[in-house]
Structure formats: structure tokens, C-alpha cells
Amino acid sequence: LGAYNAILPLLSTLPPQAWEGAAGGGGESLEILLRTLRCLLEGAAGNAQIAQAGGACFAECLLYFVFKAQDLAGACLGEGRYGSVAELEGSLLEQALAQVFIPLVLEGGDGSPGLARLGQAAFAGVLGTLEQGASERSARLQYLACGVLRDYVLGQFSAGSAREAFLVNFLCGLEPRGRISGPVVAPLAASLIGEARQGDEEDAAVKYLATLVDTFGEHLVALDGGGEGSLPSVLTGFCVGVSTDDAASPSFCRLFMSWLGHSEDLRGRWPSILAEVNEGGGSLKNIGARLLGHIGLAEGLRPCQELDDLLVSLAAEDFVKSSRELALGAFEAVLLSTRESGSPVSHEAVARILQRMKFMVVERLIGCPREMSLGDDLHGVIRTTMQRAGSEFPKRLIAALTDLVSSAICLLSVGAYFACENEEVGAGASDLGFDPSTLSSLDGIQMASAFREFASEWSPRGRPAEDFQRFFGGHICKIIDAFEDSTIADQVSVLIKPAATWPVWVDPKTGNVASAGGAVRSSKPGYYGAFLLSFMTCAQNYDLIYRASQENAWLPLELMSACIAGFAGVTEAEVFKYICILEENTQREEDSTLEGLFERLRENLLADLDGQDFFEISFGDTVSFRNMSLLLHFMSDLCPLKLFDLLNRHVIEGAAALVSEVGDLGEACLLNLTVLHRIGLEILERIRECGSDAPLSGSGLRKIADSIAPSTHLSRKGVTSDALLHRKIQASVLAAQIVGDVLGFGLLGGIDTKEVGESILSKHFSPLLEPMLAALSPLGEDAPDQCASSTGPALVHRLAKVQTQVLRVVLELSPTLEAPSVVSMSVVHRNLRVTLTRLAALFEDAAEGCLGNTGLAEFQSATDASESALSLVGLLLAHQSRHPMSRHVSAEEKEVLLGSCLRVVFSAAAIHVGIGSSSSILQRLSYNRGFFQSLLDVIKHAPRTCLLEALEEANAWEPLQQRKGAVPTLLGAFLSLPAVSGARTCVGHVLSTRSVCLPLLASPREEDLNGLYEAEEADGGAVSYALAKLGMSEILAENIFRPGGGTTLEARIRSWALFSSYLRTLGRGPLNYVCALLRQTDAVSGLLSVLVAHLPTPGRRAKATASPEDVVSLRDVVNNSRYLGEEDYVTRGAAAVYRSLLHLMPASVGSWFTEIKNRQMISDIEKYTSVNETPRLIGLELETISSRGDLEVVALHNKSQVVTRYRKDDSTLELVIKLPGSFPLRPVEVEFTSTFGFGEAVLRKWLLSMRSFLRNQDGTIDDAIYMWYQNVEKQFEGVEECPICYSIIQPSDHTLPKLKCRTCGNKFHSSCMFKWFSQGKATCPMCRSLW
């Protein structure tokens, strides 16, 4: 700017001669100044502000010539070059524009926008300065300046210059427009019309003409008074041809609509033109669409029926499909021009447009599901229309626009779902391309209704419907959050509102949950529930969600019911989040959502079970109870202390109030007690899971104990069913069960527990259970009508449970297990025997398929009652094992009790493998960890004789004979039961016990080893030979030696854990045989290749060192006593099996390790082994070594070395074995430190022999040392080593070289020669003579 401001002073310093030269066309000083000005002008190209200031300065410089005319007049006129001062002024102005302005701006800038802005400012400055005079001179000079520009522009267009577009844009930027319209623009427009009519560069000419009309239309329309030959008339006539020219270009249509906005003459012809276009064919319809696409240019256009008719025809389905782009362009322009009043198109016609656009969206939803998108064109139209909806868009069209936008959001949600690989829920509205602020002007309630309808009816093809519903619910929550709170509240109410297919499980009028029989309504399985749950958990306004849920109290129950019913998409995690939202927004304690749900579910449960026999109720099949269980689970995470409050107020105090009633108790009271008992058990389980510690007061339990009726008189001989089935007795037993459960969980102090427990035992200790069962078994026709045949046995089993449960708690308080005075331990033993014997008989009946409905009911009650009996037996046996002198259980009683428990295990295995028809019984019972854990605690104390006797009896049992014996049945159950099954834990314990494990394989004999080598060439190979010799169970052999594609890794780990447990029980000889068998196959290498992928190596876990709680023993893997899930079981089981293989078969593992090619895998395995396994293995190896005879062996634990010294007379032969840090993956180092005078060749053979043994034979360090010791002893006796293995003692079968070559006299081991001959060789390995 400083440089520009310096130009004018510089001009004033030029001498008159310079100006005279300039007037005459020369002058060096002026030329220098002009070049300087050019440089300054070019520097202004990049900045609009500088260009504006430079343009003003440029204009002053140009006019400086004109203003100097008076000073130059004398000299110039005197020479006769100019006739007047006016002529001189015009010449100077023409020279300034032609020689300075045009070269610098229009020709020198190559179309630079900066120079164009500067030139426009300069020319405007020239005209503005000249106009200030308001005289004839000023008008003349202005016209002269415009003429220079006009002549240059027309010359460029006539010459077909490449600068035409630049010049048109330059003219459109000139000011004042009214001054240049006539002298400059009108001639150019007329020239362009002529070119267009002649067909020379028609499209370009029309395009330039349209641009000029857009800018100068209001000035051009007033030229020449509107005569027939005037430019307006010519332009109107040119535009009218659009109705007959079916090839009219888009530029022509733009010109037409632009001129239509200015020409009244053309507007008068507009309706007839529309009629002709609408009545024409498809090409004319395209013209009509192009015209409407520029309707925004024709401001103030009056509505007409012909325009509506054309628009309706353009909205027809066939035209939209054939000319989508044109149709959408017309729709967008019409929608943008639509206003509340003064719109050129009627609202009815606009509504047709919106409806057609919605149909376009719906058609995409029906199409290919993986190509769900609006398309940029349709999306842009909708987005642009929404931006105007909040200002001038007609209110009566908001409903139609809302319908369109809702459909578009649904379609875009589907597209986002298919494009989202991880299917995350809750993407924002911005992902849809809509500004949330533009949504608030739409009808929010109508939009919510559209979303509800879409979520209820639409489902994607090829993808789970519930996944999309979850995604859709999270997707739209941000859209709804864009509305005001009052609107959101109404929207949420619309989404929740009950309909014909919603809700599914809960009656909204009564709030009752459907019973076990089915749902209240038939519906698509939970899809809408998944949508609604996702929406409510992703929404931001939790207070509105809480209030809506309070107004619809049935909603939480509906979502919980869908969750426990397994409806896909309604996950427990999201239901929990929803419940947390409700609970956290609760204002008052009395309005607690959790408390309200608990009360409602308890009432539902009583209503569902009304009229049922309370001893035969199956709570697990009741939706209300499963909801209750889920609710208590949520409570244990949210507010554990509330569980104690529920237990005390609802269960204990409720039971106390029921049993203290005077008079006869009705069925409703018994049912209520049953429900309270079952709810109490659930609460206690949740308390145990969450680990809360808040002791209860014993007052409520004492009240129950004081109120219940004594039942000891029931045990007298000859008891009748009438006495047993009296309601007072039934209520007494039910209430006592509630007390026993609470005592069993240890929620009372020791003194309170003892007092309440002894009170219960004094009233419910039955001396004999057997007479009661005998009296109730054959309930004849004279039995009371109100009692089913299973009610009596169920009552007796419950009575037995109360007795054993409370007694166990009381005994645990005494270090010596001293029983209360009211209890006789001999009677306890007899009752335990009756309970467990009956339990075993029921299990065997179930395995044989002999259980009827009555037997099934008794089976369920017996298993429930037996859990406490098993716990009591386990307590007595554990105490006896710690204190052998105690006599709580005699040997005879112990044998009977253990025999019954083992019968249960064998029967459970038989039920699972499908021998009987009651496999569903075990399936339900299998996950009852309490029962099977108590059973496991008992059978752990079974001695060898008891196990063998039980195995013999099981083999004689006919159902197991059908399965080839007891062990194959146990194996079948062990390998197929789920990992977390309690039944599998018990079966695994029995199988892994040595007494039962022996029948898994026949004891291998050493003499069978040579037969193994011969079998390699036979049909079936070594595996078939081994199966025949070992007698291995087929199912176990399949998983060990040849697992198929259907064998899971979890099953292989189970099998190998059991198999490795068996190998640990073998002696060294049989173990060598089995290891030799495994080395002939790829069983070990194949297993290891799979296991390493699940080891916690550095490549899989940042911390490679396993913590103590992560390490499980092989026995733990067999039993799964920690009840690990399948994933944890595989990870920890893989580590345990890998550890056992390192110990039992170190050479095989080392051989497998050397064949790995992946360097990263080698590093990971070696690091894991060296940190987690090697220290333990080296410790075991060093602990097993021992000295023998003349051999002294010393273990150096701190150096991981073994030093062996063989002493003979006064000489010593010393050998050092060094174990590597990643033993046994890397080979051990062996060296002699004292040679005893032996030759180097002998020592080398011994080293080779020992290294070969440690590398190729699965033996211990002690085995290798002993073999070397035998070789040394035989060396002194004169026995020569085998030339094949360099050892005197054969490593596998421990034989001496006996096969002698008749030619060279060398002796070989038989097994070494078998291997030599099996390679197709028939010569001596040493002399090569024919053998």
C-alpha cells in the first residue's frame, strides 16, 4: 500500500517533456513508471484488500493523463495533432486504457483472479470519478471508456479468443452495472444471440449469455423501451424456442429461467410453454426438469396450474427412474423456492415431490441389503431441504418432510450397520450427514412413530435381525436427543407404548409376567425389545428414561423376561445397564426400582404357582422366578447390603409371620412358604457370590424356631400318611428349611447358630426315616385326595435335609464334632444310610429309564435333600482322616455310604452317555455344583478296596455291560460332559484314581517292544498294534493317537490330562514302552503344535510368568475342581499338559522343539519354559538322583549340575552333567573331568551313548546316569558295547549285545538290529558282509 501511495507523488515529479512525449506516444520516464506500475499490480493478485486499494490508485493514475490535458493543450494543439482539448482528453483516456489498463489487466494476468479484482476496482474507479462531474464532458468520457472496453471484448469474441470466459466473468464483476449494461453488455449479448442462432459455438454462447443475464438482467430488460427490435424482445423470442427445441441444453434452460425472472413478456408466455412441455414426450419432460432445476432464478414467479401439472408428471415413477438426476435437481430447486406464502408451486404439488422421494427411499430398503445408501444426490436434496425447514418452509408440509427424513434415517442406519465391521452401537447423528440442529424443526413424535414401525417390521437379510435392532436403537438415540425435553418425553412414550405385538412377556394392564406356558403375545422374538433397550441405554437424558419407565412399570420386567428367555439382542449386560440407570435416578428410597421389581415379581410368582402342589413346583421353568434370580444378581452388583435387608424383611420375617398363625394352615400359606424358601436360597447364593459380610440378627430365626410344630412323633413305627401330610407338619418342615439354609451360610454368630440349630433339631430330629418312606411309598386308593403320591416322599426328604443341614452346622462349631444331646449319632448314621441308599437307587432307576412321573418328582426332591447329607458325610470323613482315632463313622458304615456315593457316580455317567431315557435329568442336575461338590468331598475318602469293589459291581450292572463295562462308560461321560459340569468333576476324580485308572490300559510288557518295531511295516502300523496290546478304550485312543477334525482342543486336553495321569502311575519299564509307542507316531508333536498357541507365552501375554493362582495341577485339569470355563480351562489345561509332557517325555518335546522353523515361536516357547517350567523340572530331576554301589552322585542345585564319581580301588572317573536354562528344550552338556585312565575312544563312546539317551529316550537324568554306570561295570567285566548305539546296555529294553556277526565277531543289541533290518539292509553294520 505504501508503494501504491508513492505512485501519485512520483507522477507529479515528471517533467512536462515526459507528458508531452506520452501524449505523442513516447517518453522514457513514463515508460519506466508504467513498468513499475505493472510490477506493483502483479503483486496485488493474491490479496483482495490490496487489490481494491491498488485498483483505486490505478484508476487515479489512469485519469492523471486526462487531468494533464489542460497543461498539455497548448503544445499539442499548437502542433495540430488534436483539434480540441476534448479530443486530447479522449485520446489520452483511450491511450491509458488501451496501452496500460488492457495490457496489464485483461491480457497480462493470464486470467488471474487477483488482477481481475484489481482491474474491476480500477475501471469502477475510473467511471466513478468521471461520473462525479455530472456534465456532458463526464458522460462523454464515460461512454468513451466503455467503448474502449466494448471494442476490446467484441474483438476478442469475434476472434474466438481463449479468454472469453475470463472476460465474461470480468464484466459480471464490474460496477456500476447500470452504466455498463447498455454500452458494453447489450452489444455482447446481441452478438452471443447471433452466434447461438447460427449454431457457432452454440452451447458456449448460451452459457455466457445466461451468465450475463443472471448479472445484468434487471438492467437489460429496460433497454430501448422494450421495442420489437430491442435486445429484450430479441432475447425473449430466443428463449421461447425452448418449448419446441427438445435438445435444449442445460445452459439454455438456465438462460430461460434467468430471463423469466426479469421479463414480463416471457412470464406471460410461461403457462403456455409449460403446457407444451408437459404434453410433449420424454425429451421435452427433460427440458421441463431442467427448467424447474433453475426455478430459483425466477424470483417473484406467480403460481399456475400448468407448473403444478408439470411437477406432478416429473414426480411420476417412470420419469424418476429414467431421469433420476434431472428429477432430483428439479425437486431440490422447487423445495428451496417453497415458502409459507408466495411460492411458485402449490403445497399439494410439493407434497407429491416429498412423497415420491420417500418412495425412492423405501425402494432402496427393499433392494439389496448390502447397498443401503441414499446416494449423494438424494441425500443432498434432503439435507438442503432440512436446512430450510426451520425458517420459511410451510408448516403444512412438515409432516411430509418428517416422513421423508425418518425413512432416510432408517435407510442410512441400515447402510451404516452393514458398513460397520465391529457393529458398535450408538454412532452419532453426524454419521448420517444430518446436522442435529436441523432436526428440531421436524415433527418429533411422528419421527418416533416411524422409527418404531421400522424397528418392528424391518429385518436385514443375511444378518441377525437382533444385531441390527441393537445397532438401530443406539443409532437414533442421538437424533432424538436433538429435540427439546418435552418432545423427547413424548417420543420415548411413543416408543414404549404397547401395541399388538409388544410387549411379549408382560401384560401392561396388570403388570403380570407370563407363566411358563408362553408369552402374552406372539411377536418377532424380542427384536423390538433389543431396539428399545439399546435406545434407552445409549440415550443421554437418563432422567426422561427413568420417568418413562416409572410410568410404564411393566417395561423393566419385559426386558428382563426377554433376557432370561434368551431373546437374542437383549443381553444381560445391557439390561443391567438399564436397571442401573433407573436405580441411579431414583430420588427417594421408597421409590427404589429394585425394591419395586422384587415385590412385583414375588406377587407374580405366587400368582403363577397358585393351585400347584408346592412339593412338585419346578421354579426353574417359571419366568417370574428366573426374573427374580436375575434381579438378585443385579442387586449383588449394585447394592449387596440390600440383599440382607430383603432376606431379613421378606423371607425370615415373612416366614415367621406365616408359621405363627393360629389355626389350620391353608394351601396358600404353604405355597407362600415354598416361594419364600426358594427366594431365600437365591438371595443366599447371591450373598455368597458377592462376598458381603453383614451378619443377620437371630431374632427372626428364633421366632420361626419357636413357632414351628414338632415333628418327632412322625418317626414312630406304623406312621400313617394322614399324619405325615398334615399341613402343620408340612409348614413346619418348610419353615425349618428356611432356618437351615440361613444357618448353613454362616450368617449368624456362633452362639446364635448353636441355639437356633439345637432348637430346630429338638423339633425335627427324626430317629428313623425308613419307616416313613415305607409308609408313604404305596399310597393306596384310600390316600387323602389332596395329596399326590409324591408329596409324602418329598416331605420326608425335606425333613432329612433339615436334619442333616442343621446338624452339620452345629457340628462344625465343635472341634471334636460333639453332637447336641437331642441327637443320637447312631440314628444319624442310619438316616444317612437310608438317604444315600435311596438316592443311589433313584439314580440307577433313572439310568435304566424306570422313573415315572412319581419317581421323577422323588428324584428331584431326593437330590436336593441329599446335598446336605453328603456335606455331613464329607464333614465326618474329613474329621476322621485328620483324627484317625475318632470313631464317628465305623468301617462298615463308611463302606456302605461310600458304596452308595460311587453308585451315584457310575449311574450319572450312564445317564449322560444316553443309556437311559432320563438324560435331561442329569442335564439339569449337572450344573448343580453344590450337589456334586458335596459328592466329590465324600468319594475323595474312598479307599482302594472300596473303589475296586464298586468297579466290580458296576461292571456286573447290566446297563454298563451294554457299554462294554464301567470304565468306557466313565470315559464317554468324562470326554463329553461340559467343562463346568459338576458331574464331570466327580467322574474325572474316579477315573484319575489309580485303582480305576489301571483298566484304562493293559499293563505293557517289555518283551512286546520288539513286536512294536516289527509292527511299523504291518497294516495299521504301531497304533493299531498298541491298541491291541494295551487294550486302550477306543474313544481315548482316538483322542490321543488320531484326533479327527471334530475333536475339540478341550477334549484333547482332557484326554491327555487323564492319559498323563495314568503314565505317572507306571513303572519305568512300562513307561518306556508307552513312550516308545508315542515316538513312533506324531501324537506328541501334533498335540504340542496346538498347545503352544494357548500357552501364556510372551507373544500372547505381556507377563509371561504365571502367577500361583494361574497354575493348575494335572489332577485339577482332570477334575476341573475349580470349575473353569472352557476358555480358561483350555489355557490352564494346555499349560498343565505341556508341563506333564516336559516331565514324562522330555526327549520327545526337545525333538519337536528343534523342528520348529518360526524364530519368534522358538523365542516365545523358550522364554515361557525357562521362566515357568524349567526351574521346577530341574528341581524334580535333582531330587530323584541317587548313589548306588561304587557310584557317588552329587546334585548341585545352585548350579543346575550333577557330578557323578565312579570309584574303583583308588581311582576315580568323574562325569559332570550341566542342565541348560531352558531344559529340556535345549540338550544337556556332558563332560568327563577325570578320565581314570580310559582311552579317548572309550570315553567318547560313553559320551555319545549318554547324549543319545538324553536326546532320544524319554528318561530321567538318573536313568542316564544308571545306564552309564552299567556300561562302566560291564566294561570292567570285558563286555563290548553295541557298535550301533555305542552302549553296552540297550537304553530301551536294557539288554546286552547278543546277536553276533559270523564274519567280524561284533555283537549287537537285538532291537538295534531290528531297526537296521527294517531299513531294508541285510548286511553287517560293521563288515558289510551278508548277515
PDB file of N, CA, C and O in Angstrom, residues 614-615 657-667 669-670 673 707-711 713-714 722-736 763-764 795:
ATOM      1  N   PHE A 614     -47.184 -77.717  46.065  1.00  0.00           N
ATOM      2  CA  PHE A 614     -45.978 -76.966  46.393  1.00  0.00           C
ATOM      3  C   PHE A 614     -44.752 -77.857  46.533  1.00  0.00           C
ATOM      4  O   PHE A 614     -43.628 -77.386  46.529  1.00  0.00           O
ATOM      5  N   PHE A 615     -44.948 -79.179  46.694  1.00  0.00           N
ATOM      6  CA  PHE A 615     -43.794 -80.075  46.756  1.00  0.00           C
ATOM      7  C   PHE A 615     -43.316 -80.482  45.364  1.00  0.00           C
ATOM      8  O   PHE A 615     -42.285 -81.113  45.225  1.00  0.00           O
ATOM      9  N   ALA A 657     -44.070 -64.831  60.316  1.00  0.00           N
ATOM     10  CA  ALA A 657     -45.474 -64.414  60.416  1.00  0.00           C
ATOM     11  C   ALA A 657     -46.412 -65.520  59.946  1.00  0.00           C
ATOM     12  O   ALA A 657     -47.504 -65.709  60.508  1.00  0.00           O
ATOM     13  N   LEU A 658     -46.018 -66.270  58.943  1.00  0.00           N
ATOM     14  CA  LEU A 658     -46.888 -67.322  58.413  1.00  0.00           C
ATOM     15  C   LEU A 658     -47.025 -68.487  59.389  1.00  0.00           C
ATOM     16  O   LEU A 658     -48.129 -68.992  59.627  1.00  0.00           O
ATOM     17  N   VAL A 659     -45.904 -68.944  59.957  1.00  0.00           N
ATOM     18  CA  VAL A 659     -45.971 -70.141  60.821  1.00  0.00           C
ATOM     19  C   VAL A 659     -46.526 -69.832  62.198  1.00  0.00           C
ATOM     20  O   VAL A 659     -46.874 -70.746  62.958  1.00  0.00           O
ATOM     21  N   SER A 660     -46.603 -68.543  62.545  1.00  0.00           N
ATOM     22  CA  SER A 660     -47.132 -68.198  63.864  1.00  0.00           C
ATOM     23  C   SER A 660     -48.640 -68.011  63.856  1.00  0.00           C
ATOM     24  O   SER A 660     -49.220 -67.685  64.891  1.00  0.00           O
ATOM     25  N   GLU A 661     -49.280 -68.203  62.669  1.00  0.00           N
ATOM     26  CA  GLU A 661     -50.722 -68.048  62.606  1.00  0.00           C
ATOM     27  C   GLU A 661     -51.419 -69.140  63.407  1.00  0.00           C
ATOM     28  O   GLU A 661     -50.974 -70.295  63.441  1.00  0.00           O
ATOM     29  N   VAL A 662     -52.516 -68.740  64.034  1.00  0.00           N
ATOM     30  CA  VAL A 662     -53.293 -69.673  64.842  1.00  0.00           C
ATOM     31  C   VAL A 662     -54.278 -70.399  63.944  1.00  0.00           C
ATOM     32  O   VAL A 662     -54.842 -69.833  63.013  1.00  0.00           O
ATOM     33  N   GLY A 663     -54.473 -71.669  64.207  1.00  0.00           N
ATOM     34  CA  GLY A 663     -55.446 -72.434  63.445  1.00  0.00           C
ATOM     35  C   GLY A 663     -54.804 -73.197  62.309  1.00  0.00           C
ATOM     36  O   GLY A 663     -53.592 -73.211  62.140  1.00  0.00           O
ATOM     37  N   ASP A 664     -55.656 -73.817  61.542  1.00  0.00           N
ATOM     38  CA  ASP A 664     -55.176 -74.640  60.433  1.00  0.00           C
ATOM     39  C   ASP A 664     -54.605 -73.754  59.333  1.00  0.00           C
ATOM     40  O   ASP A 664     -55.111 -72.681  59.054  1.00  0.00           O
ATOM     41  N   LEU A 665     -53.545 -74.231  58.716  1.00  0.00           N
ATOM     42  CA  LEU A 665     -52.890 -73.503  57.644  1.00  0.00           C
ATOM     43  C   LEU A 665     -53.454 -73.951  56.307  1.00  0.00           C
ATOM     44  O   LEU A 665     -53.581 -75.131  56.039  1.00  0.00           O
ATOM     45  N   GLY A 666     -53.716 -72.990  55.438  1.00  0.00           N
ATOM     46  CA  GLY A 666     -54.256 -73.324  54.133  1.00  0.00           C
ATOM     47  C   GLY A 666     -53.163 -73.561  53.109  1.00  0.00           C
ATOM     48  O   GLY A 666     -51.967 -73.402  53.365  1.00  0.00           O
ATOM     49  N   GLU A 667     -53.616 -73.941  51.911  1.00  0.00           N
ATOM     50  CA  GLU A 667     -52.672 -74.208  50.826  1.00  0.00           C
ATOM     51  C   GLU A 667     -51.901 -72.940  50.452  1.00  0.00           C
ATOM     52  O   GLU A 667     -50.728 -73.009  50.079  1.00  0.00           O
ATOM     53  N   CYS A 669     -50.855 -70.585  52.357  1.00  0.00           N
ATOM     54  CA  CYS A 669     -49.754 -70.388  53.306  1.00  0.00           C
ATOM     55  C   CYS A 669     -48.578 -71.296  52.964  1.00  0.00           C
ATOM     56  O   CYS A 669     -47.413 -70.874  52.983  1.00  0.00           O
ATOM     57  N   LEU A 670     -48.867 -72.556  52.642  1.00  0.00           N
ATOM     58  CA  LEU A 670     -47.794 -73.491  52.289  1.00  0.00           C
ATOM     59  C   LEU A 670     -47.092 -73.046  51.002  1.00  0.00           C
ATOM     60  O   LEU A 670     -45.861 -73.132  50.883  1.00  0.00           O
ATOM     61  N   LEU A 673     -44.845 -70.151  51.814  1.00  0.00           N
ATOM     62  CA  LEU A 673     -43.612 -70.610  52.465  1.00  0.00           C
ATOM     63  C   LEU A 673     -42.647 -71.223  51.460  1.00  0.00           C
ATOM     64  O   LEU A 673     -41.426 -71.023  51.535  1.00  0.00           O
ATOM     65  N   SER A 707     -42.009 -71.153  66.721  1.00  0.00           N
ATOM     66  CA  SER A 707     -43.387 -71.247  66.245  1.00  0.00           C
ATOM     67  C   SER A 707     -43.689 -72.542  65.514  1.00  0.00           C
ATOM     68  O   SER A 707     -44.854 -72.933  65.394  1.00  0.00           O
ATOM     69  N   ILE A 708     -42.679 -73.221  64.981  1.00  0.00           N
ATOM     70  CA  ILE A 708     -42.951 -74.404  64.166  1.00  0.00           C
ATOM     71  C   ILE A 708     -43.394 -75.572  65.030  1.00  0.00           C
ATOM     72  O   ILE A 708     -43.062 -75.679  66.209  1.00  0.00           O
ATOM     73  N   ALA A 709     -44.170 -76.465  64.403  1.00  0.00           N
ATOM     74  CA  ALA A 709     -44.728 -77.606  65.126  1.00  0.00           C
ATOM     75  C   ALA A 709     -43.709 -78.730  65.199  1.00  0.00           C
ATOM     76  O   ALA A 709     -42.994 -78.987  64.241  1.00  0.00           O
ATOM     77  N   PRO A 710     -43.589 -79.423  66.329  1.00  0.00           N
ATOM     78  CA  PRO A 710     -42.651 -80.553  66.410  1.00  0.00           C
ATOM     79  C   PRO A 710     -43.101 -81.698  65.508  1.00  0.00           C
ATOM     80  O   PRO A 710     -44.287 -81.935  65.329  1.00  0.00           O
ATOM     81  N   SER A 711     -42.131 -82.398  64.925  1.00  0.00           N
ATOM     82  CA  SER A 711     -42.456 -83.494  64.021  1.00  0.00           C
ATOM     83  C   SER A 711     -41.808 -84.807  64.448  1.00  0.00           C
ATOM     84  O   SER A 711     -41.747 -85.751  63.674  1.00  0.00           O
ATOM     85  N   HIS A 713     -42.851 -87.006  66.448  1.00  0.00           N
ATOM     86  CA  HIS A 713     -43.805 -88.106  66.591  1.00  0.00           C
ATOM     87  C   HIS A 713     -44.026 -88.831  65.269  1.00  0.00           C
ATOM     88  O   HIS A 713     -44.587 -89.914  65.238  1.00  0.00           O
ATOM     89  N   LEU A 714     -43.581 -88.245  64.175  1.00  0.00           N
ATOM     90  CA  LEU A 714     -43.787 -88.873  62.868  1.00  0.00           C
ATOM     91  C   LEU A 714     -42.908 -90.103  62.684  1.00  0.00           C
ATOM     92  O   LEU A 714     -43.122 -90.883  61.784  1.00  0.00           O
ATOM     93  N   ASP A 722     -51.756 -89.879  56.714  1.00  0.00           N
ATOM     94  CA  ASP A 722     -52.540 -88.733  57.186  1.00  0.00           C
ATOM     95  C   ASP A 722     -51.734 -87.858  58.124  1.00  0.00           C
ATOM     96  O   ASP A 722     -51.771 -86.624  58.048  1.00  0.00           O
ATOM     97  N   ALA A 723     -50.996 -88.502  59.015  1.00  0.00           N
ATOM     98  CA  ALA A 723     -50.188 -87.729  59.964  1.00  0.00           C
ATOM     99  C   ALA A 723     -49.054 -86.992  59.259  1.00  0.00           C
ATOM    100  O   ALA A 723     -48.737 -85.836  59.555  1.00  0.00           O
ATOM    101  N   LEU A 724     -48.433 -87.672  58.283  1.00  0.00           N
ATOM    102  CA  LEU A 724     -47.308 -87.067  57.573  1.00  0.00           C
ATOM    103  C   LEU A 724     -47.747 -85.883  56.727  1.00  0.00           C
ATOM    104  O   LEU A 724     -47.010 -84.917  56.564  1.00  0.00           O
ATOM    105  N   LEU A 725     -48.947 -85.976  56.183  1.00  0.00           N
ATOM    106  CA  LEU A 725     -49.390 -84.967  55.241  1.00  0.00           C
ATOM    107  C   LEU A 725     -50.220 -83.872  55.894  1.00  0.00           C
ATOM    108  O   LEU A 725     -50.869 -83.088  55.216  1.00  0.00           O
ATOM    109  N   HIS A 726     -50.191 -83.787  57.201  1.00  0.00           N
ATOM    110  CA  HIS A 726     -50.901 -82.721  57.889  1.00  0.00           C
ATOM    111  C   HIS A 726     -50.215 -81.392  57.573  1.00  0.00           C
ATOM    112  O   HIS A 726     -49.001 -81.283  57.559  1.00  0.00           O
ATOM    113  N   ARG A 727     -51.021 -80.371  57.334  1.00  0.00           N
ATOM    114  CA  ARG A 727     -50.456 -79.099  56.874  1.00  0.00           C
ATOM    115  C   ARG A 727     -49.540 -78.469  57.917  1.00  0.00           C
ATOM    116  O   ARG A 727     -48.585 -77.767  57.587  1.00  0.00           O
ATOM    117  N   LYS A 728     -49.843 -78.658  59.191  1.00  0.00           N
ATOM    118  CA  LYS A 728     -48.979 -78.119  60.238  1.00  0.00           C
ATOM    119  C   LYS A 728     -47.568 -78.704  60.114  1.00  0.00           C
ATOM    120  O   LYS A 728     -46.565 -78.006  60.270  1.00  0.00           O
ATOM    121  N   ILE A 729     -47.522 -80.005  59.851  1.00  0.00           N
ATOM    122  CA  ILE A 729     -46.214 -80.650  59.706  1.00  0.00           C
ATOM    123  C   ILE A 729     -45.515 -80.144  58.447  1.00  0.00           C
ATOM    124  O   ILE A 729     -44.316 -79.856  58.452  1.00  0.00           O
ATOM    125  N   GLN A 730     -46.265 -80.016  57.378  1.00  0.00           N
ATOM    126  CA  GLN A 730     -45.658 -79.539  56.139  1.00  0.00           C
ATOM    127  C   GLN A 730     -45.106 -78.119  56.307  1.00  0.00           C
ATOM    128  O   GLN A 730     -43.981 -77.817  55.884  1.00  0.00           O
ATOM    129  N   ALA A 731     -45.887 -77.233  56.937  1.00  0.00           N
ATOM    130  CA  ALA A 731     -45.423 -75.869  57.170  1.00  0.00           C
ATOM    131  C   ALA A 731     -44.213 -75.856  58.086  1.00  0.00           C
ATOM    132  O   ALA A 731     -43.284 -75.064  57.910  1.00  0.00           O
ATOM    133  N   SER A 732     -44.222 -76.744  59.061  1.00  0.00           N
ATOM    134  CA  SER A 732     -43.096 -76.820  59.989  1.00  0.00           C
ATOM    135  C   SER A 732     -41.798 -77.175  59.269  1.00  0.00           C
ATOM    136  O   SER A 732     -40.754 -76.575  59.490  1.00  0.00           O
ATOM    137  N   VAL A 733     -41.890 -78.166  58.390  1.00  0.00           N
ATOM    138  CA  VAL A 733     -40.695 -78.580  57.659  1.00  0.00           C
ATOM    139  C   VAL A 733     -40.227 -77.479  56.717  1.00  0.00           C
ATOM    140  O   VAL A 733     -39.023 -77.206  56.587  1.00  0.00           O
ATOM    141  N   LEU A 734     -41.171 -76.812  56.029  1.00  0.00           N
ATOM    142  CA  LEU A 734     -40.793 -75.738  55.122  1.00  0.00           C
ATOM    143  C   LEU A 734     -40.108 -74.599  55.868  1.00  0.00           C
ATOM    144  O   LEU A 734     -39.079 -74.060  55.413  1.00  0.00           O
ATOM    145  N   ALA A 735     -40.663 -74.209  57.009  1.00  0.00           N
ATOM    146  CA  ALA A 735     -40.051 -73.133  57.788  1.00  0.00           C
ATOM    147  C   ALA A 735     -38.684 -73.542  58.319  1.00  0.00           C
ATOM    148  O   ALA A 735     -37.741 -72.741  58.350  1.00  0.00           O
ATOM    149  N   ALA A 736     -38.584 -74.806  58.740  1.00  0.00           N
ATOM    150  CA  ALA A 736     -37.292 -75.286  59.239  1.00  0.00           C
ATOM    151  C   ALA A 736     -36.234 -75.272  58.135  1.00  0.00           C
ATOM    152  O   ALA A 736     -35.052 -75.028  58.390  1.00  0.00           O
ATOM    153  N   LYS A 763     -36.968 -80.319  67.468  1.00  0.00           N
ATOM    154  CA  LYS A 763     -38.319 -80.462  66.945  1.00  0.00           C
ATOM    155  C   LYS A 763     -38.375 -81.237  65.637  1.00  0.00           C
ATOM    156  O   LYS A 763     -39.448 -81.648  65.198  1.00  0.00           O
ATOM    157  N   HIS A 764     -37.239 -81.405  64.973  1.00  0.00           N
ATOM    158  CA  HIS A 764     -37.264 -82.045  63.663  1.00  0.00           C
ATOM    159  C   HIS A 764     -36.252 -83.173  63.524  1.00  0.00           C
ATOM    160  O   HIS A 764     -35.950 -83.592  62.422  1.00  0.00           O
ATOM    161  N   LEU A 795     -41.800 -84.757  51.354  1.00  0.00           N
ATOM    162  CA  LEU A 795     -41.779 -84.237  52.716  1.00  0.00           C
ATOM    163  C   LEU A 795     -40.689 -84.908  53.540  1.00  0.00           C
ATOM    164  O   LEU A 795     -39.948 -84.254  54.280  1.00  0.00           O
TER     165      LEU A 795
END
